[in-house]
mmCIF file of C-alpha atoms in Angstrom:
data_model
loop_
_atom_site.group_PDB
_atom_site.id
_atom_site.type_symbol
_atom_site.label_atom_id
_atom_site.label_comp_id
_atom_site.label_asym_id
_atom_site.label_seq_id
_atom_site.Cartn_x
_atom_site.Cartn_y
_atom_site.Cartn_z
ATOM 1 C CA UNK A 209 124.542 93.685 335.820
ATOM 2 C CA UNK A 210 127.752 92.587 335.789
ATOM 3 C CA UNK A 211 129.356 89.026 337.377
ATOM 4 C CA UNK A 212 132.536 90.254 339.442
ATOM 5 C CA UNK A 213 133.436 88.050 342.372
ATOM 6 C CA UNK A 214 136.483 89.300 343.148
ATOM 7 C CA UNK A 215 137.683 92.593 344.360
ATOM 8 C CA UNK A 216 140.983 93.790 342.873
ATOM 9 C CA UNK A 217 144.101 91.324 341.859
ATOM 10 C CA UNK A 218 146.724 92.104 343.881
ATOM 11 C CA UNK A 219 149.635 89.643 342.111
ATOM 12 C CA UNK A 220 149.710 89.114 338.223
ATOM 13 C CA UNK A 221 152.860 87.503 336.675
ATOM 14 C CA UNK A 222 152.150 86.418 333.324
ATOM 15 C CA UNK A 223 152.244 82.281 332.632
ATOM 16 C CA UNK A 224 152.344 81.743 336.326
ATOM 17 C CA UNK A 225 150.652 82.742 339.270
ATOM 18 C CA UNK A 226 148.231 85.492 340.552
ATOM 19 C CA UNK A 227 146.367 86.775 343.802
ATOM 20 C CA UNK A 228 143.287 88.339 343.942
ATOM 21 C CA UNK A 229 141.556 89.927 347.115
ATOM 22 C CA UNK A 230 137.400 89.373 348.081
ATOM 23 C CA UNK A 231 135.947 91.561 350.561
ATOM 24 C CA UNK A 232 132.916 89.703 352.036
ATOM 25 C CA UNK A 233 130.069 92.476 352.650
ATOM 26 C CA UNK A 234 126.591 92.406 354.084
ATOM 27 C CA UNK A 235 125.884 94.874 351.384
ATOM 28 C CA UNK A 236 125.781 92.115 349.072
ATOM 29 C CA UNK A 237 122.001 91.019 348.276
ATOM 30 C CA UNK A 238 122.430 87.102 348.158
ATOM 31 C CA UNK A 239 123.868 86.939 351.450
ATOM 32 C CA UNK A 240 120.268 88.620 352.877
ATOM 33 C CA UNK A 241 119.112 85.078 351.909
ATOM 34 C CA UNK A 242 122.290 82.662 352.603
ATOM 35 C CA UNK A 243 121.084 82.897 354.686
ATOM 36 C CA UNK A 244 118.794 85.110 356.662
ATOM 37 C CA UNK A 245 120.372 85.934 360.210
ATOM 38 C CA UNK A 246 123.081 83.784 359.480
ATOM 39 C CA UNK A 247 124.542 85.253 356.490
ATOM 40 C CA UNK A 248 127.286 82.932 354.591
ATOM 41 C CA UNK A 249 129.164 83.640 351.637
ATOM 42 C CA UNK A 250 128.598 80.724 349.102
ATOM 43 C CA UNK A 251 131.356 78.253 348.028
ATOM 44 C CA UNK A 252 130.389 78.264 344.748
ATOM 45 C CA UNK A 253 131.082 81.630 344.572
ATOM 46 C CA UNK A 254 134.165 80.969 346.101
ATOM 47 C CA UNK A 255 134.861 79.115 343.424
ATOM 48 C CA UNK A 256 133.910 81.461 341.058
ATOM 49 C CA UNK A 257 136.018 83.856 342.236
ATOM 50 C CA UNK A 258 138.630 82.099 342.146
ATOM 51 C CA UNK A 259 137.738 81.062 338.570
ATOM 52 C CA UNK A 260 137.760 84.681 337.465
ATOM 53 C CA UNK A 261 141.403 84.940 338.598
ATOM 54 C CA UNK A 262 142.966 82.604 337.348
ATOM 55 C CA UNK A 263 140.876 82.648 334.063
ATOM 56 C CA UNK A 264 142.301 85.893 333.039
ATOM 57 C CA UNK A 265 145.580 84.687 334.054
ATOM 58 C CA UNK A 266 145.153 81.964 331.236
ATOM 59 C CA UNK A 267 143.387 84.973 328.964
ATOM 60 C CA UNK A 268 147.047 87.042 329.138
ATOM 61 C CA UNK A 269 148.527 84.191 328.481
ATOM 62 C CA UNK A 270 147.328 83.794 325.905
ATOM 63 C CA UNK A 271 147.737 87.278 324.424
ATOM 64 C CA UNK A 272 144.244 88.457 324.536
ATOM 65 C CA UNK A 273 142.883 86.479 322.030
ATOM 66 C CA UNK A 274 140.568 83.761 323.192
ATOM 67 C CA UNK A 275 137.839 84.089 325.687
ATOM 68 C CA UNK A 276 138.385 81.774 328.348
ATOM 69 C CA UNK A 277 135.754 79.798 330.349
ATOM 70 C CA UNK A 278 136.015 77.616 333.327
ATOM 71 C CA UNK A 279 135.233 73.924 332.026
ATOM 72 C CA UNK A 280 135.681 71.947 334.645
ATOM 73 C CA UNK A 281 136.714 71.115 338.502
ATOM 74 C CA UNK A 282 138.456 68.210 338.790
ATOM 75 C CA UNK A 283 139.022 68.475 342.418
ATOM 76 C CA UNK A 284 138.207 71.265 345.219
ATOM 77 C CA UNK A 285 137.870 70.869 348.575
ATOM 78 C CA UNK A 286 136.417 72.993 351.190
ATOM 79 C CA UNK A 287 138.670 72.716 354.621
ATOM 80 C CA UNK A 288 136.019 75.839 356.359
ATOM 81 C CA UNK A 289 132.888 77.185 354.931
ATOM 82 C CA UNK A 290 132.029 79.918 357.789
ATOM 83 C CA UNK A 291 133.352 82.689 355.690
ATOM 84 C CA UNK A 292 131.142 86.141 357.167
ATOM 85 C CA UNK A 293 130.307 89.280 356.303
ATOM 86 C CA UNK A 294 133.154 91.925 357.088
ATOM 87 C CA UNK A 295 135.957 89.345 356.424
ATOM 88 C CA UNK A 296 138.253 89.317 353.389
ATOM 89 C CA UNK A 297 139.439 86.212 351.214
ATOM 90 C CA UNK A 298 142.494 85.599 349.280
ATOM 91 C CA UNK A 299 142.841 83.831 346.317
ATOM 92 C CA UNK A 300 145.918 82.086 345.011
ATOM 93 C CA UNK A 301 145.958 80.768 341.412
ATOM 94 C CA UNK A 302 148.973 79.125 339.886
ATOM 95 C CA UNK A 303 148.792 78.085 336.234
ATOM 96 C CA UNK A 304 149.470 74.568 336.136
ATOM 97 C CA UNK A 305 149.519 73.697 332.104
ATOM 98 C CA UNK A 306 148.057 76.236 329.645
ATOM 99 C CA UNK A 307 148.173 75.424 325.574
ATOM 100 C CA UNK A 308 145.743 76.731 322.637
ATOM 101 C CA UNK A 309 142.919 74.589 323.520
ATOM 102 C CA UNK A 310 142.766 75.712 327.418
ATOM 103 C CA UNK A 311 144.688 75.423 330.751
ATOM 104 C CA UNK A 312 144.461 73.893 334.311
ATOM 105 C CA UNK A 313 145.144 76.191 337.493
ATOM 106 C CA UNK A 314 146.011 75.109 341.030
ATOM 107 C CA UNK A 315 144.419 77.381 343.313
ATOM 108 C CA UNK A 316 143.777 77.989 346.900
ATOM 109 C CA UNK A 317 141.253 80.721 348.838
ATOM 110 C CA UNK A 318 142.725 81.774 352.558
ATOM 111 C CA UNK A 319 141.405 83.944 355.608
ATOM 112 C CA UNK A 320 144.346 85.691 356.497
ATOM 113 C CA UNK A 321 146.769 82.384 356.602
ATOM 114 C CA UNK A 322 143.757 80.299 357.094
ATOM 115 C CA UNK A 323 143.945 77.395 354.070
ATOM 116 C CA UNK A 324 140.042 77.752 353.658
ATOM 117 C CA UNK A 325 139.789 75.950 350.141
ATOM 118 C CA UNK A 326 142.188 74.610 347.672
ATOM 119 C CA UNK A 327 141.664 72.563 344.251
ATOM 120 C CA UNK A 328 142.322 72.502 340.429
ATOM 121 C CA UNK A 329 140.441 73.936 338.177
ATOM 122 C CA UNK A 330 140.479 73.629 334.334
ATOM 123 C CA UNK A 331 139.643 75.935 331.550
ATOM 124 C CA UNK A 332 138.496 75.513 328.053
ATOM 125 C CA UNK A 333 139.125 78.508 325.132
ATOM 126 C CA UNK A 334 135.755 78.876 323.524
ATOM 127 C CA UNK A 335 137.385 79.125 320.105
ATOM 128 C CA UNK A 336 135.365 77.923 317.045
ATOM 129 C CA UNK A 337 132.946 75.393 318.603
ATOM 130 C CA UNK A 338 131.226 78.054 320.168
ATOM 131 C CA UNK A 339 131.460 80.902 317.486
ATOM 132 C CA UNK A 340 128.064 81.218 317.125
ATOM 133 C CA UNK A 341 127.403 81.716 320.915
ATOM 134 C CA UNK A 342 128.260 85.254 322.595
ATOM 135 C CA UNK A 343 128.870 83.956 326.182
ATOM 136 C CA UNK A 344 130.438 87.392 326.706
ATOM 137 C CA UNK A 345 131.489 90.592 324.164
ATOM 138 C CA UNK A 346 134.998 91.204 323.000
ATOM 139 C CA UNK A 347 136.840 93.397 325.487
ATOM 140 C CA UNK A 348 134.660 92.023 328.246
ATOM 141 C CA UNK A 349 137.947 89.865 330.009
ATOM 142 C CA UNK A 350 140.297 92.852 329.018
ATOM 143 C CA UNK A 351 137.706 95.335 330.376
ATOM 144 C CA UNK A 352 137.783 93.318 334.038
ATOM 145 C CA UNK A 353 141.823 93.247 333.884
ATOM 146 C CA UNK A 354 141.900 97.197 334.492
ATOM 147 C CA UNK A 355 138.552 96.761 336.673
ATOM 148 C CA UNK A 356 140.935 94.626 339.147
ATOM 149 C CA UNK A 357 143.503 96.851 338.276
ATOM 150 C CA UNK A 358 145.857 94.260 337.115
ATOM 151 C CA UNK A 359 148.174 96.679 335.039
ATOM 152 C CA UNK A 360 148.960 98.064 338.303
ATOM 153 C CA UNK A 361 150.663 95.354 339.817
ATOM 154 C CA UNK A 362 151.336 93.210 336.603
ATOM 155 C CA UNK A 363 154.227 91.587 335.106
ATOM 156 C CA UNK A 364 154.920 90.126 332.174
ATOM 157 C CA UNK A 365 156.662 86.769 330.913
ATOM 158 C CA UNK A 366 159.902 88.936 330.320
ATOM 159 C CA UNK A 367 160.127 90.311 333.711
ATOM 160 C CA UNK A 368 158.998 93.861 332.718
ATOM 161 C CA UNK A 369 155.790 95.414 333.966
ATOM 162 C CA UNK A 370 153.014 93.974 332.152
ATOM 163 C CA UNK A 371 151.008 96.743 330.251
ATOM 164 C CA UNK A 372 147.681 96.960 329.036
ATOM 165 C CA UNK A 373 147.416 96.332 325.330
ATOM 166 C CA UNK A 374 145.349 99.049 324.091
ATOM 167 C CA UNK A 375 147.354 101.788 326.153
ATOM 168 C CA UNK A 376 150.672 103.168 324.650
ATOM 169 C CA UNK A 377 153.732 103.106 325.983
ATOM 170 C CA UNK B 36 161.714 55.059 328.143
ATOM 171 C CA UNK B 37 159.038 53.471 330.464
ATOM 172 C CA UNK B 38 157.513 50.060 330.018
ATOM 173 C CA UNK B 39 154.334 49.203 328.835
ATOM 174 C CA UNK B 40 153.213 48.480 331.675
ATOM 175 C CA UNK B 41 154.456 52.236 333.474
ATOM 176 C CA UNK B 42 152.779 53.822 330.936
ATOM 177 C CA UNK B 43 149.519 51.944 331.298
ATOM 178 C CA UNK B 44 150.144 52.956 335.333
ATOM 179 C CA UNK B 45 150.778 56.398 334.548
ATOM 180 C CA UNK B 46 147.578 56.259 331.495
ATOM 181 C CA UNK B 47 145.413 54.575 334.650
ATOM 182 C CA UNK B 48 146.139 57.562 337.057
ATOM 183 C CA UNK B 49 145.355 60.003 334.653
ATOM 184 C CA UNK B 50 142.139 58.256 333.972
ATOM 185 C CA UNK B 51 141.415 57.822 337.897
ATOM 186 C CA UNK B 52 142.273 61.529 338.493
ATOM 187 C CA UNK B 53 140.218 62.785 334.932
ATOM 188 C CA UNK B 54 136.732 61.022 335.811
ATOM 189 C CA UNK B 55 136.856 59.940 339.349
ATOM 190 C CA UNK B 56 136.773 56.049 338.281
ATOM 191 C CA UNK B 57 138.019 53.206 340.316
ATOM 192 C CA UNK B 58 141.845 52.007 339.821
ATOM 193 C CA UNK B 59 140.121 48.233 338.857
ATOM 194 C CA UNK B 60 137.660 49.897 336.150
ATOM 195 C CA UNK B 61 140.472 50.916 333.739
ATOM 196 C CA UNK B 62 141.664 48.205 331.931
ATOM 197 C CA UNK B 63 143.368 48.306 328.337
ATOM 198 C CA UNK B 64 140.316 47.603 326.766
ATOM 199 C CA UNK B 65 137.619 49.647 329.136
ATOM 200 C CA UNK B 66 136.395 52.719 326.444
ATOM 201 C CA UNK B 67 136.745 56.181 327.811
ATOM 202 C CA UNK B 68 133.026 57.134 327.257
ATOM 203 C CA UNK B 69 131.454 54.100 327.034
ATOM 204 C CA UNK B 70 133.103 52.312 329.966
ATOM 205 C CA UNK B 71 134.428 55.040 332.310
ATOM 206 C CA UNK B 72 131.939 58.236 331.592
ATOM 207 C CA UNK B 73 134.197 60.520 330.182
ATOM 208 C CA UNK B 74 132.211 63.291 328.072
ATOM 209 C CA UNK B 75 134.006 65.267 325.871
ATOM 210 C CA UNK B 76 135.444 67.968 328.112
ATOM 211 C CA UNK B 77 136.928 65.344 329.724
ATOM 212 C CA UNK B 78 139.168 64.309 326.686
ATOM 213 C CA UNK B 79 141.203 68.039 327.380
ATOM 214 C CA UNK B 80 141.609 67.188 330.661
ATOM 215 C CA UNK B 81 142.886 63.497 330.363
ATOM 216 C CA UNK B 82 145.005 64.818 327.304
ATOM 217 C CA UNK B 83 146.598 67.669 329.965
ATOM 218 C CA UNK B 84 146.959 64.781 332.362
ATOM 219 C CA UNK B 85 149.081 62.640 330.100
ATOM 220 C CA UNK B 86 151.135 65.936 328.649
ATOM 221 C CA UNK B 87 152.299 66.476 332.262
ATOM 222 C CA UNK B 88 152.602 62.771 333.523
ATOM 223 C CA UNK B 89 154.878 61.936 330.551
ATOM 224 C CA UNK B 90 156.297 64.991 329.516
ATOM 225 C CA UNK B 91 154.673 65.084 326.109
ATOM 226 C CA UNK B 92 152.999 67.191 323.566
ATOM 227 C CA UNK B 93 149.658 66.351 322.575
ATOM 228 C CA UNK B 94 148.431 68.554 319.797
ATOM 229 C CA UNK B 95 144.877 69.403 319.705
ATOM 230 C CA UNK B 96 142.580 67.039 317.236
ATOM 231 C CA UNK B 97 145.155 63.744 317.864
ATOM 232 C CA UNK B 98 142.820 61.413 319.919
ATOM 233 C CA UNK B 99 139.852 62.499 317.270
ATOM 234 C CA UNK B 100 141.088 64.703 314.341
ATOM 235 C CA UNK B 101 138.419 67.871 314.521
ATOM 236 C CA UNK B 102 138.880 69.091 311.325
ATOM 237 C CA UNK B 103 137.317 65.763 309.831
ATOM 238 C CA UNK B 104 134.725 65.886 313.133
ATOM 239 C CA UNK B 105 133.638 69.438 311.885
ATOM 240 C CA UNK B 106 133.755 69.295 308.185
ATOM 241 C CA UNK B 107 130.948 71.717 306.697
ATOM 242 C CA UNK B 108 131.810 70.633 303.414
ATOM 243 C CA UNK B 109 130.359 67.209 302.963
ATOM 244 C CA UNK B 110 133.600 66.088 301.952
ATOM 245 C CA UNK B 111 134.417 63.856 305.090
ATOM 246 C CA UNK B 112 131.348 64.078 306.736
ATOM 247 C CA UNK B 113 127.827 63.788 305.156
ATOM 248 C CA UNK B 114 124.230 63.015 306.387
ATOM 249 C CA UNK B 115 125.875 63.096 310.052
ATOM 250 C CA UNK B 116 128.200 59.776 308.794
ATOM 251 C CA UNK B 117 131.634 59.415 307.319
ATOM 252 C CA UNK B 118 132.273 59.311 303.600
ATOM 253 C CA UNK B 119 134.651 56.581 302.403
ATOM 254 C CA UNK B 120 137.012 59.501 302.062
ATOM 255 C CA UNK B 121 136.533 60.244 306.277
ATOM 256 C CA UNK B 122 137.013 56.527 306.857
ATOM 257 C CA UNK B 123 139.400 56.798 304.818
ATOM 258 C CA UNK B 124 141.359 59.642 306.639
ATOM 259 C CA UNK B 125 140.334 58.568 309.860
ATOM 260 C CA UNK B 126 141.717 54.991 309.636
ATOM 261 C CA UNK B 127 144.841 57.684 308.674
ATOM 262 C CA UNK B 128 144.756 59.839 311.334
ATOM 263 C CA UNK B 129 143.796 57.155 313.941
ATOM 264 C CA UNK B 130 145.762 54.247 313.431
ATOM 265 C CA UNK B 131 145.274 53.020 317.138
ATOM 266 C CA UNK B 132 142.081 52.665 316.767
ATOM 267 C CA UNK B 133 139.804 49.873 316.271
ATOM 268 C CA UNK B 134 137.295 50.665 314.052
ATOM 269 C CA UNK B 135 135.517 47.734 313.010
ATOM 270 C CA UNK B 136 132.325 48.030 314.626
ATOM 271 C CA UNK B 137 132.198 51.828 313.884
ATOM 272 C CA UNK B 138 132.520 51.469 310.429
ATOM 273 C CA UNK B 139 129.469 49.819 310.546
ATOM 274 C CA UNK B 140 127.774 52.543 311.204
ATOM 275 C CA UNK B 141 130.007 55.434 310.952
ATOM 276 C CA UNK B 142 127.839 58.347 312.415
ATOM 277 C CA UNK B 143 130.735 61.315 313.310
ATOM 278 C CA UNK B 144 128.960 61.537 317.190
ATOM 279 C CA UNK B 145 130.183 58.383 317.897
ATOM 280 C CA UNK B 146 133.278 58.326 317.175
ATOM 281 C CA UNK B 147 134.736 59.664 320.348
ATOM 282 C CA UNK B 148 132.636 56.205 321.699
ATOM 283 C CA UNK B 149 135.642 53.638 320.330
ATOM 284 C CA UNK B 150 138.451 55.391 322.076
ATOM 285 C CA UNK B 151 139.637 52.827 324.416
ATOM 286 C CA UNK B 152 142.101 52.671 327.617
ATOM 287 C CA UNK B 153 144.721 50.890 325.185
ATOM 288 C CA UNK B 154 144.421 53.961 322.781
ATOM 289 C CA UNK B 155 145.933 56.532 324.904
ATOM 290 C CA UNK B 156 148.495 54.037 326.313
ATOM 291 C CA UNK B 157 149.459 53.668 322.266
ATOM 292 C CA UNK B 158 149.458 57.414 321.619
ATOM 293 C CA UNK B 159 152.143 58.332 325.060
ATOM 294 C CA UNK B 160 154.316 54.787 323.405
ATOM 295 C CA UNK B 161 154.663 56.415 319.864
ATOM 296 C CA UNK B 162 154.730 60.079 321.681
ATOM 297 C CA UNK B 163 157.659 58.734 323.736
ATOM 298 C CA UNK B 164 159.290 57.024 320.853
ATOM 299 C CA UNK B 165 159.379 59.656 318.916
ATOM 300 C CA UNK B 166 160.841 62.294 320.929
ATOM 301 C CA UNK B 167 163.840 59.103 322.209
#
């Protein structure tokens, strides 16, 4: 089983910003129980949506190497919480600060132009403090970047479309 | 250049925004953990605060030098406590620090525990100096 809360990224430009699309679906088992006849989709996995974005944002940026995990959320705010089945989300991430030890992302979820959610959110690398624990495989992040089908629509620092890494030119 | 007392402003907000404290609990001498509840992911985020409020480059292991933290070799760190040579490099490597009552005791956990308020405001002042 596999964690994906997002859909497909739709904007990728390295060291900035991206966009990634959720399409809310009754077919989706823990909205049978958030909640029964009234189903909701969850803020925190709003949240972790949005997480997932903008954390492999921060894993390009940093060239692949480091896995990336979200650390903490130093503010978030929920302006609507009636997101339903059959509507779709947007996420907005826009990397605030990123260095070797982690990064902090300004993001925002919308309904159409709805502002439904916005905060910061800040990421930790794993790096050698947590050597010894496999949170996720190598290749995981870089196997969810062409999942979302961010070589499609990416581009890099320089301007030129971004490309994935194990692919040849 | 700011003043002191701007950079203990702009140190305060980046406390108040980093842990969700009160303006009037962050005073020079208040301790991050200790006093204010910071644990120790919240030593990135106050260090990304600062970066971006001042325009400065904090490199990773300045507010508590990791390599000593982690050493594997018992030659800093033995028993879970400081050898005279981590004191030592410590009192080195953190010269705005007070650390009389650690040395008491030196135990490695705790020495995130003495970082104080009037610490970071030292670290942007020397930052900010240097790159003037």
């Amino acid at each position: 089983m596999h964690w994906y809360w997002i859909d497909r990224i739709t904007v990728f430009e390295s060291q900035k910003r991206a966009e990634a699309v959720k399409a809310v679906t009754l077919a989706e088992d823990h909205l049978h129980d958030h909640f029964k006849f009234a189903p909701l989709m969850p803020g925190s996995l709003i949240i972790e949506g949005i997480a997932q974005t903008a954390g492999l944002l921060l894993y390009e940026a940093k060239g692949y190497k480091e896995k990336v995990v979200l650390a903490k959320i130093p503010k978030f705010t929920f302006h609507q919480i009636n997101v339903v089945p059959g509507e779709i989300l947007t996420y907005k991430v826009c990397l605030e600060t990123f260095r070797e030890d982690g990064g902090v992302a300004s993001v925002q979820a919308y309904r159409n132009d709805e502002l439904m959610a916005e905060g910061e959110l800040m990421f930790a690398h794993l790096g050698q403090a947590f050597s010894d624990q496999s949170l996720f495989a190598d290749g995981d992040m870089l196997d969810m970047m062409r999942l979302f089908r961010v070589f499609e629509v990416g581009v890099a620092a320089d301007g030129t479309k971004l490309l994935d890494p194990n692919c040849s030119k | 250049m700011p003043s002191q007392e701007e950079i203990f402003e702009g140190v305060k907000k980046a406390l108040v925004d980093a842990l969700a404290v009160d303006d009037d609990e962050v005073t020079p001498k208040s301790t991050l953990v200790g006093d204010l509840g910071a644990e120790s992911i919240d030593l990135l985020d106050i260090v990304f605060r600062l970066e971006k409020a001042f325009d400065i480059k904090i490199e990773r292991g300045e507010l508590v030098p990791d390599d000593i933290v982690n050493d594997t070799q018992e030659q800093y760190v033995k028993d879970g406590k400081l050898t005279e040579l981590g004191l030592a490099e410590i009192k080195k490597r953190m010269p705005f620090a007070d650390l009389a009552s650690f040395e008491t005791n030196p135990m490695v956990q705790n020495l995130t525990t003495i970082l104080t308020v009037q610490d970071m405001c030292y670290i942007v002042e020397q930052k900010l100096n240097s790159a003037n």
